[in-house]
XYZ file of C-alpha atoms in Angstrom:
762
model
C 99.212 12.113 87.046
C 101.090 13.367 90.411
C 100.279 17.673 91.264
C 103.077 19.435 89.370
C 102.219 22.469 92.510
C 101.855 23.169 95.993
C 101.602 26.405 98.264
C 103.906 27.473 101.056
C 102.753 29.433 103.798
C 103.461 32.566 101.887
C 100.555 31.526 99.773
C 102.730 30.933 96.126
C 102.782 27.715 94.184
C 106.270 26.100 93.962
C 107.032 22.632 91.673
C 106.897 19.960 94.443
C 108.770 16.819 92.158
C 113.095 17.222 92.479
C 113.569 17.290 89.130
C 111.751 16.242 85.985
C 113.479 16.011 82.522
C 112.751 15.529 78.546
C 110.145 18.392 77.166
C 109.336 21.151 79.269
C 108.143 24.834 79.504
C 108.468 27.990 80.831
C 105.300 29.743 82.466
C 105.751 33.571 82.728
C 102.937 36.058 83.598
C 102.608 37.028 79.693
C 104.252 33.876 77.345
C 104.499 30.622 77.205
C 108.178 29.716 75.899
C 109.268 25.792 75.602
C 112.692 25.313 76.698
C 114.525 21.372 74.825
C 117.050 21.086 76.741
C 116.317 19.401 80.408
C 117.345 20.887 83.270
C 117.125 20.977 87.478
C 113.412 23.223 88.374
C 115.560 24.812 90.772
C 117.496 24.200 93.965
C 118.602 25.658 97.586
C 120.699 28.722 97.082
C 122.710 31.112 99.232
C 123.339 34.201 98.691
C 126.945 33.512 97.575
C 124.717 31.323 94.780
C 122.191 33.873 94.112
C 125.047 36.722 93.459
C 126.665 34.354 90.986
C 123.621 32.927 88.689
C 121.500 36.626 88.993
C 123.533 39.465 90.357
C 120.390 41.302 92.056
C 122.430 44.924 91.420
C 122.480 45.206 87.309
C 119.163 44.397 87.941
C 116.492 46.952 86.397
C 114.083 48.914 89.325
C 111.460 47.071 87.204
C 112.410 43.694 87.409
C 113.564 43.841 91.109
C 109.503 45.348 91.938
C 108.167 42.250 89.701
C 110.435 39.539 91.935
C 109.272 41.537 94.935
C 105.813 40.977 93.952
C 105.669 37.625 93.125
C 106.620 37.512 97.272
C 104.231 39.656 98.097
C 106.919 41.994 99.872
C 106.873 45.831 99.704
C 108.039 47.407 96.612
C 108.529 51.303 97.784
C 111.819 52.485 98.536
C 115.389 52.764 96.369
C 117.232 50.503 94.707
C 119.533 49.703 97.250
C 116.367 48.875 99.241
C 114.390 46.692 96.848
C 117.798 44.778 96.963
C 118.950 44.317 100.486
C 115.252 43.374 100.975
C 115.480 40.954 98.526
C 118.739 39.529 99.964
C 116.656 39.340 103.429
C 114.523 37.251 101.667
C 116.747 34.861 100.486
C 118.785 34.779 104.290
C 115.777 33.470 105.774
C 115.675 30.137 103.137
C 113.293 31.314 101.201
C 113.603 31.070 97.629
C 113.227 33.406 94.684
C 110.319 32.363 92.597
C 110.377 33.470 88.658
C 107.904 35.563 87.270
C 105.539 32.945 87.764
C 101.910 33.941 89.216
C 99.770 31.251 90.278
C 95.902 31.857 88.967
C 97.670 33.842 86.329
C 94.099 33.555 84.121
C 91.802 34.292 87.364
C 93.791 37.084 88.835
C 93.942 38.633 85.395
C 90.433 38.416 84.719
C 89.431 39.558 88.254
C 91.777 42.767 88.195
C 90.020 43.187 84.251
C 86.461 43.097 86.174
C 87.602 45.466 88.765
C 88.455 48.216 86.593
C 86.017 47.805 83.916
C 83.333 48.282 87.341
C 85.402 51.502 88.044
C 85.461 53.284 84.766
C 81.836 52.639 84.845
C 81.099 53.654 87.783
C 78.787 57.040 88.659
C 80.350 59.484 90.453
C 78.155 59.049 93.388
C 78.921 54.668 93.458
C 82.611 55.646 93.037
C 82.407 58.190 95.930
C 80.940 55.772 97.754
C 83.225 53.089 97.517
C 86.194 55.562 98.540
C 83.853 56.762 101.886
C 83.902 52.823 102.535
C 87.601 52.894 102.247
C 87.679 55.944 104.015
C 89.672 57.813 101.364
C 89.460 61.846 100.314
C 85.895 62.023 98.181
C 86.881 65.217 96.880
C 87.867 65.874 92.663
C 86.498 65.188 89.140
C 85.188 62.382 88.232
C 88.696 61.717 86.916
C 90.675 61.904 90.285
C 87.882 60.003 92.196
C 88.535 56.853 89.766
C 93.236 57.553 90.066
C 92.133 57.370 93.810
C 89.695 54.241 93.798
C 92.306 52.650 91.097
C 95.168 53.010 93.488
C 93.659 51.549 96.548
C 92.060 48.576 95.330
C 95.298 47.574 92.572
C 97.315 45.097 94.198
C 100.301 44.745 91.378
C 100.705 48.611 92.192
C 98.831 49.572 88.226
C 98.968 53.701 90.143
C 102.183 54.220 88.032
C 102.295 56.923 85.972
C 102.155 55.595 81.925
C 105.927 56.356 81.623
C 106.969 53.764 84.332
C 104.078 51.413 82.637
C 105.775 51.626 79.390
C 109.301 50.941 81.234
C 107.305 47.873 82.864
C 105.843 45.872 80.152
C 109.058 46.389 77.729
C 111.678 45.470 81.151
C 109.114 42.209 81.073
C 109.732 41.293 77.358
C 113.313 41.369 78.194
C 113.239 39.593 81.012
C 110.783 36.998 79.863
C 113.345 34.456 78.960
C 115.459 34.974 82.383
C 112.828 33.378 84.320
C 111.815 29.835 83.725
C 110.681 26.521 85.853
C 110.928 23.419 83.962
C 108.573 20.892 84.265
C 106.871 17.886 82.328
C 103.045 18.199 81.461
C 100.992 16.364 79.992
C 99.036 17.556 76.466
C 96.320 18.100 78.649
C 98.256 20.917 81.067
C 100.040 22.236 77.715
C 96.578 22.740 75.282
C 94.948 23.995 78.503
C 98.592 26.418 79.038
C 98.294 27.710 75.697
C 94.540 28.406 75.501
C 95.137 30.059 78.725
C 98.390 32.632 78.129
C 96.873 33.418 74.881
C 93.379 35.148 76.784
C 96.092 36.353 79.823
C 97.812 37.747 76.832
C 95.218 39.134 75.173
C 93.221 40.612 78.734
C 96.605 41.810 79.791
C 97.436 44.073 76.522
C 93.582 45.708 77.244
C 94.628 47.209 80.607
C 97.843 48.392 79.365
C 95.610 50.042 76.253
C 93.414 51.163 79.169
C 96.120 52.555 81.639
C 97.802 54.399 78.308
C 94.583 55.777 77.774
C 93.431 56.771 81.153
C 96.870 58.973 81.136
C 96.827 60.442 78.080
C 93.162 61.626 78.574
C 94.104 62.782 82.231
C 96.979 64.546 81.618
C 94.615 66.746 78.780
C 92.037 67.270 81.425
C 94.683 69.088 84.276
C 96.238 71.364 81.105
C 92.297 71.871 80.792
C 91.827 72.448 84.319
C 94.790 75.296 84.043
C 92.917 77.135 80.546
C 96.859 76.026 78.954
C 96.538 76.631 75.131
C 98.285 73.904 75.121
C 96.055 71.599 75.528
C 94.495 71.617 72.302
C 97.589 70.253 70.951
C 98.348 67.566 73.636
C 94.740 66.571 73.010
C 95.209 66.211 68.970
C 98.531 64.395 70.076
C 96.867 62.427 72.170
C 94.329 61.242 69.599
C 97.269 60.165 67.064
C 99.180 58.862 69.190
C 95.996 56.057 69.951
C 95.395 55.877 66.655
C 99.276 54.771 65.563
C 99.348 51.849 68.507
C 96.504 50.708 67.608
C 97.642 50.035 63.818
C 100.776 48.854 65.677
C 99.464 47.147 68.232
C 96.739 45.245 66.531
C 94.791 46.468 69.637
C 91.373 47.427 68.559
C 91.883 48.744 72.483
C 93.866 51.572 72.040
C 92.084 53.053 69.989
C 90.374 56.885 71.112
C 86.786 56.382 72.554
C 83.885 58.536 73.806
C 86.387 60.270 77.088
C 89.030 60.795 74.381
C 87.097 62.619 72.160
C 84.937 64.828 74.501
C 88.736 66.222 76.127
C 89.404 66.882 72.448
C 86.874 68.889 72.141
C 86.812 70.357 76.060
C 90.387 71.750 75.104
C 88.904 73.380 71.937
C 85.980 75.109 73.951
C 87.955 76.043 77.054
C 91.261 77.030 75.704
C 91.058 79.924 73.630
C 90.447 79.192 70.076
C 88.149 81.481 67.931
C 87.148 78.138 66.302
C 86.457 76.295 68.567
C 82.923 74.717 67.713
C 84.390 74.541 63.995
C 86.757 72.138 64.758
C 84.317 70.269 67.343
C 82.039 70.063 64.875
C 84.809 68.380 62.373
C 85.079 65.868 64.828
C 82.084 65.526 64.639
C 81.466 64.461 61.526
C 84.913 62.523 61.039
C 83.167 59.655 63.471
C 79.901 60.050 62.080
C 81.983 59.140 59.035
C 84.410 56.578 60.226
C 84.376 53.059 60.684
C 82.104 50.997 62.492
C 85.307 50.606 65.317
C 85.635 54.062 66.326
C 83.731 55.931 68.587
C 80.494 57.091 68.216
C 78.886 61.141 68.666
C 77.749 60.504 72.383
C 76.015 63.368 74.612
C 78.718 64.549 76.463
C 80.881 65.295 72.760
C 77.822 67.451 71.617
C 77.590 69.523 75.127
C 80.968 70.486 75.068
C 80.273 71.751 71.826
C 77.469 73.913 73.371
C 80.172 75.045 75.185
C 82.681 76.196 72.853
C 79.223 78.084 71.109
C 78.206 79.593 74.879
C 81.344 80.562 75.200
C 81.734 83.137 72.159
C 78.920 85.156 74.245
C 77.507 86.130 71.044
C 73.988 86.442 69.517
C 74.646 83.920 66.182
C 76.988 81.215 68.724
C 73.680 80.998 71.152
C 71.722 80.512 68.122
C 73.990 77.515 66.620
C 74.047 76.399 70.228
C 70.424 76.285 70.715
C 70.319 73.957 66.637
C 72.819 71.127 68.887
C 70.161 71.316 71.561
C 67.574 70.533 68.917
C 69.223 67.696 66.875
C 69.972 66.110 69.882
C 66.098 65.762 70.984
C 65.651 65.271 67.543
C 67.821 61.916 67.788
C 65.919 60.521 71.242
C 62.553 60.951 68.694
C 63.442 59.768 65.949
C 66.486 58.076 65.914
C 68.974 55.272 67.663
C 68.263 57.158 70.428
C 72.006 56.499 71.734
C 72.292 60.673 72.194
C 70.015 61.943 74.122
C 70.029 65.817 76.112
C 70.398 65.812 79.590
C 69.932 68.659 82.391
C 73.528 69.655 81.355
C 72.794 70.500 77.996
C 69.706 72.637 78.954
C 71.857 74.742 81.148
C 74.169 74.884 78.740
C 71.974 76.243 76.108
C 70.460 78.813 78.588
C 73.901 79.995 80.105
C 75.018 80.567 75.726
C 71.888 82.781 75.389
C 73.000 84.625 79.287
C 76.611 85.427 77.934
C 74.768 87.219 75.129
C 73.250 89.878 77.686
C 69.988 91.352 75.732
C 66.393 91.355 76.443
C 65.473 88.628 73.294
C 68.639 86.703 75.059
C 66.870 86.486 78.551
C 63.153 85.444 76.793
C 65.087 82.941 74.780
C 66.606 81.615 78.042
C 62.909 81.233 79.503
C 61.253 79.473 76.847
C 64.386 76.903 76.905
C 63.497 76.376 80.746
C 59.660 75.756 79.661
C 61.044 73.571 77.446
C 63.035 71.500 80.136
C 60.128 70.857 82.232
C 57.676 69.742 79.497
C 60.209 67.695 78.106
C 60.762 66.438 81.875
C 57.309 66.028 83.107
C 56.965 63.734 79.324
C 59.348 61.951 80.616
C 57.544 60.934 83.729
C 54.979 59.507 82.780
C 57.064 57.281 79.883
C 60.452 56.747 80.532
C 61.660 57.126 84.130
C 65.583 56.021 83.808
C 65.941 58.922 81.044
C 63.837 61.368 83.764
C 66.934 60.979 86.191
C 69.286 62.182 84.033
C 66.468 65.238 82.857
C 65.265 65.874 85.840
C 65.414 69.861 86.609
C 68.381 71.904 89.326
C 68.822 74.487 90.709
C 71.629 75.683 87.950
C 69.280 75.973 84.951
C 66.656 78.210 86.691
C 69.830 80.184 88.427
C 70.945 80.495 84.695
C 68.247 81.780 83.559
C 67.535 84.595 86.351
C 70.967 85.509 85.646
C 70.157 86.035 81.930
C 67.664 88.403 82.698
C 70.735 89.827 85.388
C 72.817 90.599 82.067
C 70.188 91.906 79.847
C 69.865 95.089 81.270
C 65.920 95.219 80.644
C 63.304 97.183 82.903
C 61.552 94.448 83.135
C 64.241 92.205 84.376
C 64.186 92.357 88.700
C 60.593 91.807 87.543
C 61.299 88.392 85.300
C 63.579 86.901 87.901
C 61.614 87.469 90.996
C 59.271 85.585 89.347
C 61.255 82.839 88.776
C 62.310 83.090 92.178
C 59.295 82.620 93.641
C 57.839 79.161 90.532
C 61.572 78.069 92.500
C 60.196 78.448 95.670
C 57.047 76.696 94.356
C 58.327 73.402 93.005
C 60.321 73.317 96.543
C 57.088 72.111 97.934
C 56.724 68.906 95.020
C 58.074 65.465 95.697
C 58.921 65.027 91.899
C 61.405 68.446 91.872
C 64.433 68.919 93.328
C 64.791 72.418 92.530
C 64.796 75.326 95.976
C 65.776 79.334 95.823
C 70.023 79.055 97.141
C 71.777 82.388 97.882
C 72.912 82.539 94.844
C 69.106 82.184 93.642
C 68.512 85.588 95.967
C 72.189 87.082 95.165
C 71.068 86.992 91.024
C 67.788 87.982 91.867
C 69.107 91.370 93.588
C 71.413 91.515 90.283
C 69.207 91.534 88.208
C 66.665 94.593 90.073
C 70.397 96.237 90.611
C 70.763 96.783 86.313
C 67.604 97.174 85.210
C 67.320 100.684 85.665
C 64.024 100.606 87.402
C 63.600 103.759 89.934
C 62.698 101.639 92.624
C 65.500 99.316 92.718
C 67.807 99.872 95.109
C 64.160 99.301 97.520
C 62.867 96.236 95.968
C 66.368 95.210 95.909
C 66.401 96.088 99.762
C 63.481 93.964 100.197
C 65.241 91.194 98.845
C 68.091 91.204 101.046
C 66.061 91.396 103.921
C 63.967 88.529 103.404
C 66.840 86.920 102.970
C 68.183 88.327 106.618
C 65.440 85.991 107.690
C 66.833 83.115 106.691
C 64.276 81.120 104.140
C 64.149 77.443 104.987
C 63.015 74.827 102.202
C 62.433 71.156 102.121
C 64.868 68.418 100.754
C 64.064 65.676 98.818
C 66.076 63.660 100.736
C 64.837 65.017 104.245
C 65.741 67.435 105.960
C 65.708 71.929 105.582
C 67.335 74.034 103.655
C 68.173 76.725 105.010
C 69.345 79.808 103.239
C 71.428 83.167 104.676
C 72.898 86.348 103.314
C 76.069 87.040 102.362
C 78.452 89.329 102.285
C 78.178 89.656 98.246
C 74.304 90.091 98.516
C 75.184 93.083 100.541
C 77.677 94.369 99.020
C 75.066 94.644 95.812
C 72.633 95.971 97.751
C 74.647 98.501 98.839
C 76.241 99.350 95.312
C 73.367 99.849 93.981
C 72.373 102.452 96.444
C 75.683 104.215 95.619
C 74.411 104.348 92.231
C 70.990 105.584 92.721
C 70.315 109.451 92.613
C 67.819 109.475 95.093
C 68.799 112.047 98.093
C 69.220 109.657 100.817
C 70.763 106.298 99.168
C 74.063 107.838 100.836
C 72.244 106.907 104.414
C 70.853 103.860 102.947
C 74.194 102.525 102.426
C 75.525 103.912 105.502
C 73.090 101.700 107.143
C 73.690 98.668 105.406
C 77.092 98.477 106.396
C 76.230 99.326 110.337
C 74.581 95.938 109.801
C 77.063 94.695 108.595
C 79.460 95.132 110.906
C 76.756 94.540 113.976
C 76.203 91.328 112.651
C 79.567 90.677 112.312
C 80.834 91.401 115.607
C 77.799 89.674 116.879
C 78.834 85.999 115.196
C 83.437 85.593 114.376
C 81.526 83.190 111.536
C 79.047 85.218 109.867
C 79.073 85.401 106.134
C 78.125 89.339 105.798
C 81.875 90.181 107.251
C 82.270 93.252 105.520
C 85.654 93.964 102.937
C 87.575 96.719 100.696
C 85.282 96.578 98.543
C 81.640 97.050 100.748
C 83.791 99.782 102.573
C 84.426 101.631 98.856
C 80.888 101.675 97.709
C 79.832 102.784 101.140
C 82.521 105.902 100.128
C 81.675 106.297 96.756
C 77.470 106.634 98.028
C 78.978 109.555 100.795
C 80.946 110.948 97.680
C 78.513 111.354 95.296
C 76.044 112.496 97.444
C 74.026 115.863 97.390
C 71.945 115.717 100.733
C 74.483 114.826 102.965
C 76.959 117.898 104.735
C 80.276 117.294 106.112
C 80.585 114.561 103.479
C 84.567 114.506 103.825
C 84.190 114.163 108.086
C 81.682 110.644 107.489
C 84.103 109.785 104.673
C 86.892 110.292 106.814
C 84.821 107.874 109.589
C 84.084 104.882 107.547
C 88.049 104.643 106.429
C 88.453 104.572 110.173
C 86.371 101.915 110.617
C 87.667 100.035 108.195
C 91.014 100.183 109.528
C 89.520 99.965 112.980
C 88.841 96.614 111.900
C 91.924 95.277 109.558
C 93.974 95.931 112.579
C 91.323 93.884 114.767
C 91.699 90.819 113.080
C 94.474 91.474 110.114
C 92.590 89.707 107.253
C 93.253 90.816 104.103
C 89.640 91.553 102.972
C 89.937 94.792 105.059
C 93.115 96.623 103.867
C 92.070 99.893 102.227
C 93.580 99.990 99.441
C 94.674 103.395 96.941
C 90.755 103.485 95.710
C 89.414 104.313 99.117
C 91.862 106.379 100.084
C 91.079 107.937 96.257
C 87.205 107.783 96.814
C 88.559 109.876 100.153
C 90.000 112.863 98.758
C 87.517 113.003 95.934
C 83.888 113.442 98.835
C 87.156 116.227 100.109
C 86.990 117.911 96.814
C 83.300 117.379 96.138
C 82.531 119.504 99.845
C 82.629 123.387 97.933
C 79.124 123.714 98.360
C 79.021 123.732 101.758
C 80.146 126.586 103.920
C 82.904 127.776 105.391
C 84.012 125.533 108.193
C 83.468 122.461 105.816
C 85.597 123.943 103.478
C 88.621 124.325 106.051
C 88.126 120.795 107.511
C 87.551 119.353 104.058
C 90.609 120.843 102.786
C 92.393 119.426 105.669
C 91.556 115.585 105.674
C 92.773 115.846 101.848
C 96.025 117.620 102.678
C 96.002 114.624 106.001
C 94.945 111.870 103.499
C 97.152 112.647 100.978
C 99.793 112.823 102.987
C 99.528 109.199 104.397
C 99.907 107.358 100.462
C 102.863 109.393 100.417
C 104.503 107.761 103.423
C 103.425 104.744 102.557
C 100.524 103.760 105.069
C 99.502 100.075 104.353
C 102.102 99.869 101.310
C 100.406 102.436 99.237
C 101.622 104.903 97.271
C 99.739 107.583 94.984
C 99.101 106.826 91.812
C 97.421 109.140 88.523
C 93.720 109.978 90.194
C 95.165 110.087 93.732
C 97.157 113.359 92.352
C 94.657 114.111 90.044
C 92.023 114.438 93.172
C 94.245 116.353 95.104
C 94.807 119.420 92.598
C 90.881 119.572 92.403
C 90.745 119.957 96.267
C 93.171 122.530 95.260
C 91.031 123.707 93.019
C 88.298 124.182 95.051
C 88.921 124.881 98.229
C 91.030 127.327 98.376
C 90.428 130.477 97.279
C 92.509 131.778 93.811
C 95.938 133.773 94.684
C 99.393 132.879 95.193
C 99.009 130.105 97.867
C 97.031 128.369 96.134
C 99.225 128.404 93.208
C 102.360 127.855 94.647
C 100.706 124.397 96.429
C 98.979 123.725 93.002
C 102.408 123.877 91.272
C 104.758 122.548 93.992
C 102.377 119.111 94.141
C 102.082 119.276 90.009
C 105.720 119.319 89.557
C 106.053 116.116 91.969
C 103.300 114.350 90.051
C 105.548 115.300 86.888
C 108.589 113.476 88.555
C 107.109 110.846 89.523
C 105.312 110.159 86.218
C 101.715 110.626 86.788
C 100.773 113.633 85.728
C 97.031 111.702 84.174
C 94.282 113.457 81.606
C 92.275 114.394 85.406
C 95.727 115.905 86.494
C 95.932 118.346 83.834
C 92.679 119.242 83.928
C 92.743 120.092 87.884
C 96.542 122.012 87.588
C 94.932 124.230 84.208
C 91.378 125.265 86.896
C 94.482 125.799 89.956
C 96.617 127.892 88.648
C 96.250 131.043 85.756
C 97.034 129.884 82.481
C 100.303 132.061 82.087
C 101.360 131.168 84.986
C 100.812 127.183 84.045
C 103.065 127.524 80.857
C 105.593 128.360 83.047
C 105.098 125.838 85.236
C 105.598 123.337 82.207
C 108.816 124.950 81.545
C 110.063 124.545 85.234
C 109.201 121.261 85.051
C 111.244 120.599 82.088
C 109.050 120.996 78.937
C 109.213 124.776 77.409
C 107.448 124.039 74.057
C 104.813 125.442 74.875
C 105.995 128.907 76.777
C 108.606 128.982 73.570
C 105.897 129.221 71.073
C 103.691 131.622 73.493
C 100.647 128.745 73.393
C 97.845 129.015 75.471
C 97.212 126.234 78.181
C 94.276 125.433 76.635
C 96.324 123.738 73.644
C 98.466 121.921 75.741
C 97.244 118.135 75.519
C 97.705 114.827 77.601
C 99.553 113.847 73.900
C 102.014 116.841 74.154
C 103.738 115.587 77.234
C 107.085 114.475 77.197
C 106.804 110.462 78.144
C 108.801 110.956 81.112
C 105.774 112.644 82.533
C 102.968 109.732 82.243
C 105.473 106.488 81.904
C 103.638 105.446 85.224
C 100.301 106.198 84.273
C 97.922 103.297 83.561
C 96.248 103.164 80.477
C 92.787 103.844 81.795
C 93.936 107.284 83.431
C 95.520 108.085 79.913
C 93.004 110.770 78.327
C 92.456 114.027 77.720
C 89.691 114.784 80.473
C 89.987 118.569 79.572
C 86.753 120.490 80.764
C 84.517 122.377 78.142
C 85.389 125.694 79.451
C 88.810 125.865 78.785
C 88.739 125.008 75.379
C 88.432 127.217 72.341
C 84.973 127.934 71.356
C 83.770 126.824 67.916
C 82.393 129.483 66.190
C 78.360 128.244 65.237
C 78.806 129.209 61.357
C 80.982 129.441 58.970
C 80.656 129.883 55.263
C 84.212 128.724 53.149
C 86.043 129.871 55.667
C 84.371 133.087 57.605
C 82.751 133.532 60.648
C 78.858 134.728 59.702
C 77.508 137.361 62.233
C 75.427 135.716 64.708
C 72.044 137.758 65.225
C 71.454 138.822 68.327
C 69.390 137.294 71.585
C 66.715 139.483 72.699
C 66.315 138.254 76.556
C 62.410 138.770 77.792
C 63.072 141.497 81.122
C 63.948 139.697 84.139
C 65.738 139.044 87.527
C 69.093 136.617 86.775
C 70.281 134.812 89.968
C 72.986 132.965 90.073
C 74.219 130.837 93.275
C 78.480 132.267 94.566
C 79.273 127.927 94.613
C 77.956 127.974 90.752
C 80.549 130.168 89.313
C 83.248 128.789 92.002
C 82.964 132.443 93.227
C 83.296 132.019 96.817
C 85.992 129.361 96.150
């Protein structure tokens, strides 16, 4: 029999016989339709004939794209562009083919295999393919799959879910419009029947995969944003897929492990208080479901462990450990479908790290030992599984972090021992572990939080080692050079700021100078100081008891910060209100110095507060600013009318701005006499204490009008009244009657009181 098909220059198959009669059949992308009336296959059509036969402007965009796709023409543009492109093609005497695609079975099979391969590829394999295509390799696995599908799919399969559904509906509606009548042989009709059924099944499977992929992607985007709607969306996804599977009679629509894992991750990441319980219900449902349902997998159980880890309690960490042990039991005595990976151990260690106790840190270290034992065993028995269990920096850093959060006195020693062990393992070939900057920073944090007397010195010792840029061999060749960053210095500076050692402020200031020199010598340096660095140094100087003229030194540090900010214009070095408040506090605690130091400190305090009031760097004083300024007035000025007048004006301004906090109320009572304080409240608009004849110490922050405290932060709305201003309670009473206290007989001796102790020199 003469061949029915031939290829034109565009690679599209056309029927070569002029006409065929008797029974004919229609080839479409999805079905075979038997047509009883014979008619010519096609004839050459002019533009008018095309417009009379099918008005292209009346077709949907999907139908127009379908025709363009058959002619290997571009699909982009608006509807008018698509119509124009079709008319231009017809003007060139090219015939508009129907929705028949040549070699449909082979093409569908090939595309199906490609999609199967893409979904089953690992992240490194996906990145390798993207590099070969010259595409970006950034993002999560779902992003890589989507990018690869867009590049490889010749049929523009990278539409949104809504567009895919529109195409499916449009293809069903236009099946009758695109018919080619030919006379087949009996063998051809049977073969076409079978191939069309196979194509229909493959096409349905492809649609199911796409729908599942896009629905899962939508849920993961919500999870990434910590959107609480992710839980409802994930549950809706599972329900819709199950309904679609029942309606279409296609098991491919049933939710799989990826969809159930997304559901469990939504529970754990989006603030569900009962996330672990709901996740376990999902697992129990899968275990009791029919054979068509997805079975629990390692990612699902990892998601449940993550849900327990997010609860940050000891009982939740125990539950996470129990799931890990269950996975190990299934690996050893079950069917082996679920095996703990290194990620499973890392999440469990993180669950204990979140507890923040010494016992939790010990448990985290025990889990690390189990991982190393399991890995050594897997190397001997199952090399393939050993790759999934290979320890990495994450698990070691998580254990160090568990010690850093524990606050234990031995935290620094234990953390540094793990660091030394990582250095030893980095020299072996079977372990891919080596210390990095995070490792050193976490060890420094462990020392700083340990409360050890020599913690700042130990932390600075690790920092100096880090400044030597230690190198560790990489498994694939080359060396890893570890360098300090800003956090490394900030942690040590903060440790010195909290230390009670005499020269702690000097050490903190020296670290700041080293950072500035390093940054100025290398513009790409990672140790550029920021606002946290300067604030920590200012805090160390303000609290130091061995530093003379601390107000001037703090002012010098703040000026260095301003100069650095003006040079590079970076927001990292822009002073904030905390820096100014710390400087005011340093001025207030300069009262122990001589007259010249106190006079200079008061001048700096006034200058600094005026800069805040004038809005320098867009800042304005807050409740702490007013409180520290009043403290400076009370400590640095001698009692008298001048101090009372200055403090009263400042407090009046504070009341008008609604910034009266606990520290402000406390310091104004120190700065002005008791009687003057009650009258001052009356001038500010609160005359109740004056009319009732109340004393200054009886006025509490909660008694003040709301207008006085309307702009105060919640943390500053606390009564900070000093004990010297509260009424002294009687030490003993019997049924409301005061008991006489026995006289205290003191030994004769010389009582010495420094003037600064009583504040008389102020």
